[in-house]
Coordinates of C-alpha atoms and ligand atoms in Angstrom, one line a residue:
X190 CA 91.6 21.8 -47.4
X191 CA 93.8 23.4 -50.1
X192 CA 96.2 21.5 -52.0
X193 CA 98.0 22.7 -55.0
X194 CA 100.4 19.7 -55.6
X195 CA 99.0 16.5 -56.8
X196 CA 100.1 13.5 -59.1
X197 CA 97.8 11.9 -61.9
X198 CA 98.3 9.0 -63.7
X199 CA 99.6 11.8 -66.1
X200 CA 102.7 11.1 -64.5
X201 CA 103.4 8.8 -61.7
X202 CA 100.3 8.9 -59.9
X203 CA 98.0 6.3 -59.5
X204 CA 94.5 8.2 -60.4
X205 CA 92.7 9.1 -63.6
X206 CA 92.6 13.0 -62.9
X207 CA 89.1 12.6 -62.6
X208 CA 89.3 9.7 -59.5
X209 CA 91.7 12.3 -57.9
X210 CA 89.2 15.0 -57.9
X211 CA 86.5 12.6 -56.9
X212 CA 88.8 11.4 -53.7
X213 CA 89.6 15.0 -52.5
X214 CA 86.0 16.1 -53.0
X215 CA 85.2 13.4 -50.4
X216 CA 87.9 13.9 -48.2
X217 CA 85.9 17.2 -48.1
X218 CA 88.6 19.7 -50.1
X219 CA 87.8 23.1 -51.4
X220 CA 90.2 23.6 -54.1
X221 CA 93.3 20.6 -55.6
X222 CA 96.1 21.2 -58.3
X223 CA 96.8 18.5 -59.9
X224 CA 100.5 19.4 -61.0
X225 CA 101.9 16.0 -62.7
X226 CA 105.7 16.3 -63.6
X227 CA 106.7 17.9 -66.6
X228 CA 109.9 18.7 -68.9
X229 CA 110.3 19.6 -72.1
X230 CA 109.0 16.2 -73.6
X231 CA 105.5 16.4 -72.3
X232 CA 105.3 19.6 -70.6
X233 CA 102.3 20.6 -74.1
X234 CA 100.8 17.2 -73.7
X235 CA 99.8 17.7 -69.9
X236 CA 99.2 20.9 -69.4
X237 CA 96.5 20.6 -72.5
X238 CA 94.7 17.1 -70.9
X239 CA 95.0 18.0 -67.1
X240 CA 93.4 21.8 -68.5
X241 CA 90.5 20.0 -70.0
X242 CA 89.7 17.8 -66.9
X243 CA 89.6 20.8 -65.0
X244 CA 87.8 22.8 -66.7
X245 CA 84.9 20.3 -67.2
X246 CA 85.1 19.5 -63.6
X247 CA 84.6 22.9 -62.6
X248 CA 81.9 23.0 -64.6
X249 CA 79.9 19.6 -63.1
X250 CA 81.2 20.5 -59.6
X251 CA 80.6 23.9 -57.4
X252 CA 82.2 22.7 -54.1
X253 CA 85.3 21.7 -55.1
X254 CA 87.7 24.3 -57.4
X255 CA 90.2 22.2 -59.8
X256 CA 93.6 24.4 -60.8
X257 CA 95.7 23.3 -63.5
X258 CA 98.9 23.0 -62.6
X259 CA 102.8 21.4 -63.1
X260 CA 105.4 20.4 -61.4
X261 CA 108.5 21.1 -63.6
X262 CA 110.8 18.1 -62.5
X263 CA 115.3 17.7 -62.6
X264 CA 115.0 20.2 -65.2
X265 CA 118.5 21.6 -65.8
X266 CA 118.7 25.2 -63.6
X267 CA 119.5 27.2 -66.5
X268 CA 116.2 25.3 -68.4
X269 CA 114.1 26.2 -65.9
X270 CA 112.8 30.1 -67.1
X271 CA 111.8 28.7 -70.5
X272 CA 109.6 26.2 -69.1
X273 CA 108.0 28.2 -66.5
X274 CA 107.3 30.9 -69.0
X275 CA 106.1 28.3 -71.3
X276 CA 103.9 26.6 -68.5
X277 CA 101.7 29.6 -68.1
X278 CA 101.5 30.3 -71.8
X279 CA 100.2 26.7 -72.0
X280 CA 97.4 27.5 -69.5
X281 CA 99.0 26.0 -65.9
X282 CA 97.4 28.0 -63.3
X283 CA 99.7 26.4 -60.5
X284 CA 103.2 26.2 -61.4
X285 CA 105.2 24.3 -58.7
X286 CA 108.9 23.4 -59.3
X287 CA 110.7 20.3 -58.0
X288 CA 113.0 22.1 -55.3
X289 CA 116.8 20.3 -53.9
X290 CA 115.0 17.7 -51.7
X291 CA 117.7 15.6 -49.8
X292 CA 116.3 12.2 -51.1
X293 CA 117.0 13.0 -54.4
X294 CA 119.9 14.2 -56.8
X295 CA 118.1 17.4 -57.9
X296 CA 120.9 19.5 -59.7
X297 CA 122.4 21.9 -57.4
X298 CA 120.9 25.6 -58.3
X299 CA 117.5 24.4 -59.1
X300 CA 116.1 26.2 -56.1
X301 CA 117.5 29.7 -56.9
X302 CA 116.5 29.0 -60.8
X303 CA 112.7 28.0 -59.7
X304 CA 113.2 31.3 -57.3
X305 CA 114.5 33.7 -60.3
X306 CA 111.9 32.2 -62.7
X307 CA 109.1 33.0 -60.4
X308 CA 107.2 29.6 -59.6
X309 CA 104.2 29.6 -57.3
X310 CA 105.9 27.3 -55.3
X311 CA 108.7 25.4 -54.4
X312 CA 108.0 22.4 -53.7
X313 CA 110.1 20.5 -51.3
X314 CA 113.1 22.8 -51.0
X315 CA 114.6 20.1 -48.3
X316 CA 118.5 22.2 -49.3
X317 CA 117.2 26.0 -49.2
X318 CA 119.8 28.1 -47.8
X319 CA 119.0 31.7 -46.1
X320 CA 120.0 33.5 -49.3
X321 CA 117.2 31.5 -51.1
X322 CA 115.1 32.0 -48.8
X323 CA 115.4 35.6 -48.5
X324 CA 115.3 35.8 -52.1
X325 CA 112.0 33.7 -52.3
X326 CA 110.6 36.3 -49.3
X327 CA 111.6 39.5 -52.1
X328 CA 110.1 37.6 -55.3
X329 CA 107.2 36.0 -53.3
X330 CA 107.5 32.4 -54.1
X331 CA 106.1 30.1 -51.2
X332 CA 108.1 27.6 -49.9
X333 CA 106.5 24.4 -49.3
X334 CA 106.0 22.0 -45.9
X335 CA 105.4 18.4 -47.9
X336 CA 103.2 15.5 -46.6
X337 CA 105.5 13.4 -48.6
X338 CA 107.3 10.8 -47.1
X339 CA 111.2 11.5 -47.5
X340 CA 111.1 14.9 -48.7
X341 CA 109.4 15.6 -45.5
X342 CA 112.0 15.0 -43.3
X343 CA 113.6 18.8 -44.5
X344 CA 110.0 20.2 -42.9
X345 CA 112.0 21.5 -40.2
X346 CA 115.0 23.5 -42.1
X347 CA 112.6 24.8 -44.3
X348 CA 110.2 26.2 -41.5
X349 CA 112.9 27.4 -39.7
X350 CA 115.1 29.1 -43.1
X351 CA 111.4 30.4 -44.1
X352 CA 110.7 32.2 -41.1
X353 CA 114.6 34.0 -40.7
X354 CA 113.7 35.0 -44.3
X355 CA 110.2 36.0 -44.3
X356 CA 109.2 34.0 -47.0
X357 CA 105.9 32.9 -47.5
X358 CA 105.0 29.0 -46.5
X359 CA 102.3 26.3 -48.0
X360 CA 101.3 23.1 -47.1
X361 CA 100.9 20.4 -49.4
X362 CA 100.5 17.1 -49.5
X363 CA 102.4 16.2 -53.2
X364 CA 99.7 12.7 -53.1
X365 CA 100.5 10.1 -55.7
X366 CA 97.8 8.0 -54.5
X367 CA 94.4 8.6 -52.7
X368 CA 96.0 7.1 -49.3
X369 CA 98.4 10.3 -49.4
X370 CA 95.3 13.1 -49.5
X371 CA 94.7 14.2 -46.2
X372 CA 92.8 16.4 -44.3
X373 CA 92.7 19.9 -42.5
X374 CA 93.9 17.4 -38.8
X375 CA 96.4 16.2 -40.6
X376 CA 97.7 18.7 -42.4
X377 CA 98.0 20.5 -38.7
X378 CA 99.8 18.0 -37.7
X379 CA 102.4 18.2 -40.3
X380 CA 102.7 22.1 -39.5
X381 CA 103.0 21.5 -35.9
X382 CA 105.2 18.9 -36.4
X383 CA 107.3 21.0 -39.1
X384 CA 107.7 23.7 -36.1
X385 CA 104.9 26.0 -36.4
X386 CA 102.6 27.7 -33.9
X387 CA 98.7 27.6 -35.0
X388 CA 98.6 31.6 -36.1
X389 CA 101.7 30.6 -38.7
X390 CA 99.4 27.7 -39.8
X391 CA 96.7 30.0 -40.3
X392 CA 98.9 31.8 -42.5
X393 CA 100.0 29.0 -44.1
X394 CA 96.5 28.1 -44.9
X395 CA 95.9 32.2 -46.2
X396 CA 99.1 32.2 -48.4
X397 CA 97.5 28.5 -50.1
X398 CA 94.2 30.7 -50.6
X399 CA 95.7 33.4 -51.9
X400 CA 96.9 31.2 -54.6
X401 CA 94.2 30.1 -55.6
X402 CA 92.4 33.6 -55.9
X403 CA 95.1 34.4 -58.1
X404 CA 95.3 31.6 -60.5
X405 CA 91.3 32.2 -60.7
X406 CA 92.2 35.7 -61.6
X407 CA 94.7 35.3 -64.7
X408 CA 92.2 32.6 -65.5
X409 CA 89.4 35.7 -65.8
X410 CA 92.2 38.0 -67.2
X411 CA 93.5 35.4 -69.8
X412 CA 89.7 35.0 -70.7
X413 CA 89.0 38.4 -71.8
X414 CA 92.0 38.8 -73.8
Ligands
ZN381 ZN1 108.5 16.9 -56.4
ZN382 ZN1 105.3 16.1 -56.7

């Protein structure tokens, strides 16, 4: 199990970082990013903790691989460049942005702006339209199938607005509390559920890899500098 969207008690989670590592290690995960929601107020404060747990963990830990990550949350649209750029100058490995679900009144725009600005991934994108979409496919930002009760019931629409466009797709499960961690059956059924067949889930699973081999890799590059 990969899952690169997590909440601590950094934000509204209900886990010390470390507890939430501890739970997805049992529930037998390879890698977690634990992304708590950021903005301009705390966005320094986070990143700097949630990179310390991480790293430490890493270090105590060989079968599980903890990413640093954020989830940049109702940031204004024309905001949201500065603080992705400022995420990965912090140190986030995994930067996911809070995408238009339909359950909540995320400013219209913020998709195309997380999009433009070049997130990881977008998380919950419950109101992506085709041009998005197609414009996520050309910038490679992955779209995101959520676990998350409410944003979830978009799964569908984004499957289906993903696959027209070509863009790439994740799973994750956006847990707030070790009930919501879940495991590689249930994450299938959320995919088969959200529309796909199980070689897309298998991609779906790659492109969530792939993520994580390339946070590991600006890690190494941002080492040596
Ligand atoms: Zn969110
Ligand atoms: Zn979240």
């Amino acid at each position: 199990m990969i899952d690169l969207h997590t909440h601590s008690l950094f934000s509204d989670g209900e886990l010390l970082p470390s507890e939430l590592i501890q739970r997805a290690r049992k529930k037998g995960y390879e890698a977690i990013a634990i992304t708590d929601h950021v903005d301009i107020s705390n966005i320094d404060f986070v990143i700097k903790r949630i990179a310390r747990v991480c790293k430490d963990t890493n270090r105590a830990y060989a079968d599980i691989k903890c990413l640093c990550g954020v989830e940049i949350t109702h940031v204004a649209p024309v905001l949201v460049a500065g603080l992705v750029k400022m995420s990965r100058l912090l140190g986030a490995q995994v930067v996911v942005f809070h995408g238009e679900t339909v359950v909540e009144p995320v400013e219209p725009g913020s998709n195309k702006a997380a999009i433009l600005a070049c997130v990881d991934i977008l998380a919950h994108p419950g109101r992506i339209t085709d041009e998005d979409a197609a414009l996520a496919a050309k910038l490679g930002v992955c779209l995101e199938i959520t676990a998350r009760a409410g944003h979830n019931i978009t799964n569908g629409h984004v499957a289906v607005a993903a696959k027209k466009a070509g863009a790439k797709l994740v799973f994750d499960t956006d847990a707030h509390a070790p009930e919501n961690l879940t495991d590689d059956q249930g994450r299938e059924k959320i995919l088969l559920a959200a529309g796909l067949n199980m070689d897309e889930i298998k991609t779906v699973i790659d492109n969530s890899r792939e993520l994580v081999k390339k946070a590991m890799a600006d890690k190494r590059k941002r080492r040596k500098k």
